[in-house]
mmCIF file of C-alpha atoms in Angstrom:
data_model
loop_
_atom_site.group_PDB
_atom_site.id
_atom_site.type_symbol
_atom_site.label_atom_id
_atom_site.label_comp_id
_atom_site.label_asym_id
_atom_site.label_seq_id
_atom_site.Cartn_x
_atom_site.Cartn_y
_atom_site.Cartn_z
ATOM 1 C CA UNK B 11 -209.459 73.761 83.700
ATOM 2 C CA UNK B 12 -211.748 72.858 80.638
ATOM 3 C CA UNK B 13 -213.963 69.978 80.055
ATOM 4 C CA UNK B 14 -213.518 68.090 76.875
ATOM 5 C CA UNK B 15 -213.809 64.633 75.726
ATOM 6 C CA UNK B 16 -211.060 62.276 74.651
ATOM 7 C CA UNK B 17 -210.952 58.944 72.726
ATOM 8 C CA UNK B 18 -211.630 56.454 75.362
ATOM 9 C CA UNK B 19 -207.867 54.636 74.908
ATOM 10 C CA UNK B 20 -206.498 58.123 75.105
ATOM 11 C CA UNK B 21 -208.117 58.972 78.229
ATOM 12 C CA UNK B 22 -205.411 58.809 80.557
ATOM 13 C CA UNK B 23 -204.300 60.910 83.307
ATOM 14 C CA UNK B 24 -200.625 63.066 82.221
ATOM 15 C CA UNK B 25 -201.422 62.617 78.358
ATOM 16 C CA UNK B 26 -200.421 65.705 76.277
ATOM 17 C CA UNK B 27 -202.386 66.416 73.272
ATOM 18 C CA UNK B 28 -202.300 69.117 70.345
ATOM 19 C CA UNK B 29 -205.574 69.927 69.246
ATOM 20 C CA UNK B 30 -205.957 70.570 65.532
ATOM 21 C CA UNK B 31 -209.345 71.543 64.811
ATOM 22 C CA UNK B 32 -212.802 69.571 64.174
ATOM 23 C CA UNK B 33 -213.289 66.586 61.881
ATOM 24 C CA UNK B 34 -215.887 66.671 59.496
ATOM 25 C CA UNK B 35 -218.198 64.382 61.580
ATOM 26 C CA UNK B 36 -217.496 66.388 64.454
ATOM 27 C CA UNK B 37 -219.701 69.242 63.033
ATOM 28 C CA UNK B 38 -222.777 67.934 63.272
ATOM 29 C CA UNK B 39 -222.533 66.171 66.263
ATOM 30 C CA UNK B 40 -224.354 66.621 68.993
ATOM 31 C CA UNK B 41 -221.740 66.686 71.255
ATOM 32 C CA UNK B 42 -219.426 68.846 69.705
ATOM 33 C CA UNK B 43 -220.004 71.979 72.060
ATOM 34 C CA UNK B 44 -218.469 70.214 74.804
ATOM 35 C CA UNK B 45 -216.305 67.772 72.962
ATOM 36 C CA UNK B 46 -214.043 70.345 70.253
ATOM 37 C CA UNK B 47 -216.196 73.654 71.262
ATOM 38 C CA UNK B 48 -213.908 74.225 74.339
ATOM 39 C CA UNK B 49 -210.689 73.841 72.883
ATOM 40 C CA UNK B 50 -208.381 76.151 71.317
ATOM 41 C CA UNK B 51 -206.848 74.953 67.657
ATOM 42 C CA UNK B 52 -203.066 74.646 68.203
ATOM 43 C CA UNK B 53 -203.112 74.430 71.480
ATOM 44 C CA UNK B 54 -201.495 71.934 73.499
ATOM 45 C CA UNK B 55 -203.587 70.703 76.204
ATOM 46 C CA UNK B 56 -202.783 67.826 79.602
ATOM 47 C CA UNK B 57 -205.489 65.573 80.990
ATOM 48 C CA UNK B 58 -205.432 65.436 84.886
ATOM 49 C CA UNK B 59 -208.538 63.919 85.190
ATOM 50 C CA UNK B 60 -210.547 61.248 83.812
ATOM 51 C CA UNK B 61 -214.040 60.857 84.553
ATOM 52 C CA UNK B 62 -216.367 57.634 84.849
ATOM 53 C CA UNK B 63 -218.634 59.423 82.163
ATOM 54 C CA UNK B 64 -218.404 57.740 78.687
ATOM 55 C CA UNK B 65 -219.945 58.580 75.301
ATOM 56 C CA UNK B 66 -220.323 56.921 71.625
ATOM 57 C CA UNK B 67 -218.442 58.618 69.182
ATOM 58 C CA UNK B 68 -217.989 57.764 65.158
ATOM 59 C CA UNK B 69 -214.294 58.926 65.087
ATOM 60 C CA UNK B 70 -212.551 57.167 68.461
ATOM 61 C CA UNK B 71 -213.523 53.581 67.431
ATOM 62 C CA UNK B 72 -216.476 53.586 69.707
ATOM 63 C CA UNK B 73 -216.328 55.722 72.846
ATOM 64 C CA UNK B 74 -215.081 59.201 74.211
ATOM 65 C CA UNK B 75 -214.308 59.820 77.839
ATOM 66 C CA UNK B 76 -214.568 62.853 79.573
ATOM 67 C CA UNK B 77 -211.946 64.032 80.299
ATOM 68 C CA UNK B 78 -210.101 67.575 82.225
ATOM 69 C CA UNK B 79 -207.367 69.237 80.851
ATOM 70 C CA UNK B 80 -205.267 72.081 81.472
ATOM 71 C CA UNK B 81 -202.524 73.735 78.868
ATOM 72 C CA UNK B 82 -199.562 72.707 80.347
ATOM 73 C CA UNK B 83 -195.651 74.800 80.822
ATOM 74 C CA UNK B 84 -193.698 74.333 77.680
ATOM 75 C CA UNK B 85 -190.234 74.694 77.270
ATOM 76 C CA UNK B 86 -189.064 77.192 74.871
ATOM 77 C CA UNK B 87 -186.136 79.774 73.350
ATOM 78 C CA UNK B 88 -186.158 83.266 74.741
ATOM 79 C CA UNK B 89 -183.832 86.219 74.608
ATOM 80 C CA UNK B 90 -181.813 86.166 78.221
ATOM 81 C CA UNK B 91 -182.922 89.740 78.356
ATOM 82 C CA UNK B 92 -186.389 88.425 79.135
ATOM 83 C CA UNK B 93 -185.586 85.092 81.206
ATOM 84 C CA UNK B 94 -187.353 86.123 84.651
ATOM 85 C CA UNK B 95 -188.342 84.021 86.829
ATOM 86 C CA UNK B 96 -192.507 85.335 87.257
ATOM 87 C CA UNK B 97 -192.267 87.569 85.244
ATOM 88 C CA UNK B 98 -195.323 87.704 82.217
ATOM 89 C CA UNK B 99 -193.976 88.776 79.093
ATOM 90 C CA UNK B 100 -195.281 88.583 75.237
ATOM 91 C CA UNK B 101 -193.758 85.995 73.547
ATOM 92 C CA UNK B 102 -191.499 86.822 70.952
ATOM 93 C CA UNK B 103 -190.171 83.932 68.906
ATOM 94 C CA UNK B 104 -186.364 83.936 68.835
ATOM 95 C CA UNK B 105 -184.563 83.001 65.239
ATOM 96 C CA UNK B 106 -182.603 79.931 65.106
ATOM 97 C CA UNK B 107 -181.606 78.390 62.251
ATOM 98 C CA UNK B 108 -180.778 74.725 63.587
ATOM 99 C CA UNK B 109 -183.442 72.352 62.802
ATOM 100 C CA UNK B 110 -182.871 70.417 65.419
ATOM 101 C CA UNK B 111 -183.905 73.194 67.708
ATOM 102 C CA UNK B 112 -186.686 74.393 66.168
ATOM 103 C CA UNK B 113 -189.079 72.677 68.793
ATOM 104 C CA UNK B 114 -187.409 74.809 71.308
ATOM 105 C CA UNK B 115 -187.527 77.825 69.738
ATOM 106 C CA UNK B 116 -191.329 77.477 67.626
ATOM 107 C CA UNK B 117 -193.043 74.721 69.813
ATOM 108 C CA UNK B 118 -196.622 73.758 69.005
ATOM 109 C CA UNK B 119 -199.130 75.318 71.702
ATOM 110 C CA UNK B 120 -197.848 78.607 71.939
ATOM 111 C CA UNK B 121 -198.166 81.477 69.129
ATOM 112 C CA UNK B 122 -195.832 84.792 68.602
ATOM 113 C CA UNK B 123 -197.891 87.382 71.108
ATOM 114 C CA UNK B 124 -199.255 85.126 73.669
ATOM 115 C CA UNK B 125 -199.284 86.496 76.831
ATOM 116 C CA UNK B 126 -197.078 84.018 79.173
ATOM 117 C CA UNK B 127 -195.560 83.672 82.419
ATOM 118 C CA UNK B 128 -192.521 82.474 83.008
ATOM 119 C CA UNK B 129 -192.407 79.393 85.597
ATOM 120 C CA UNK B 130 -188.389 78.224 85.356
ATOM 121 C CA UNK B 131 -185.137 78.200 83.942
ATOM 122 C CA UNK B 132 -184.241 75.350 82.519
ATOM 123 C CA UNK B 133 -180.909 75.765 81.144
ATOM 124 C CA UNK B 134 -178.876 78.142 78.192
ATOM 125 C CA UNK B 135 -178.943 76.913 74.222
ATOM 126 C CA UNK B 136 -176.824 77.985 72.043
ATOM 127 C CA UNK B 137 -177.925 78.980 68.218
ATOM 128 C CA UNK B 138 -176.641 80.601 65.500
ATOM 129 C CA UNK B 139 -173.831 81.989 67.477
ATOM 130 C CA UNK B 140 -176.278 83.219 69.944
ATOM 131 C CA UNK B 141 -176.987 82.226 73.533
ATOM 132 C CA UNK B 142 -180.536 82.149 74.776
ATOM 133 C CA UNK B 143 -182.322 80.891 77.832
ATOM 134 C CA UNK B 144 -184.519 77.534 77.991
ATOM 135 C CA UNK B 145 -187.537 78.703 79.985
ATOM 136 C CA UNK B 146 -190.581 77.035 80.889
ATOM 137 C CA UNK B 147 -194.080 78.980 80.206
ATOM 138 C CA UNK B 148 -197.622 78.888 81.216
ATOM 139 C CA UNK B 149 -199.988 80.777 78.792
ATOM 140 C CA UNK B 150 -202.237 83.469 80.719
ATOM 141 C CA UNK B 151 -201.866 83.216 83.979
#
């Protein structure tokens, strides 16, 4: 679980996020260590908790919560060789030339070489003449 802080609309229990990086006012702020220093650019990240702790904030029209968040399973391509339920494998993007799949088979928050577990089968997609497995993934664990 990491501690971060979230515009205060945003600040919701189940909202998904992809953090990007700082803003330019977020550099010299003084909250910055806690608010963008704990987060991972290109991640993807899932508040479960909200807390009753509230901050001001040039960039989120007034106020930041704080806010936990964990990187949540996403769904994603994978050679059926490699589709085990448990099992923690480096992920190897698979090729698939259907842009309508290319969230499945590239989706933001996970990079070529994380290490990953896999949580679930979710199903088989079919790409390019190839069949691979829908798997959800939890990064390090």
């Amino acid at each position: 679980m990491v501690i971060t802080l979230v515009g205060e609309k945003l600040a919701k229990p189940g909202l998904e996020f992809i953090y990007y990086g700082p803003s330019e006012p977020c550099k010299s702020c003084r909250l910055a260590r806690v608010c963008v220093g704990n987060l991972e650019p290109g991640r993807r990240y899932r508040i479960v908790r909200v807390r009753n702790i509230e901050h001001s904030c040039p960039l989120h029209e007034g106020k930041v919560r704080v806010v936990e968040v964990v990187e949540p399973a996403i769904e994603i391509l994978v050679d059926p060789r490699s589709a085990i339920v448990g099992s923690k494998v480096t992920l190897k993007f698979v090729d698939c030339g259907d842009p309508g799949k290319e969230s499945l088979a590239r989706p933001e928050g996970l990079f070529e070489g994380d290490q990953v577990r896999i949580e679930d089968i979710v199903g088989e997609v079919e790409c390019d003449g190839k069949k691979f497995k829908l798997v959800r993934v939890v990064r390090g664990q």
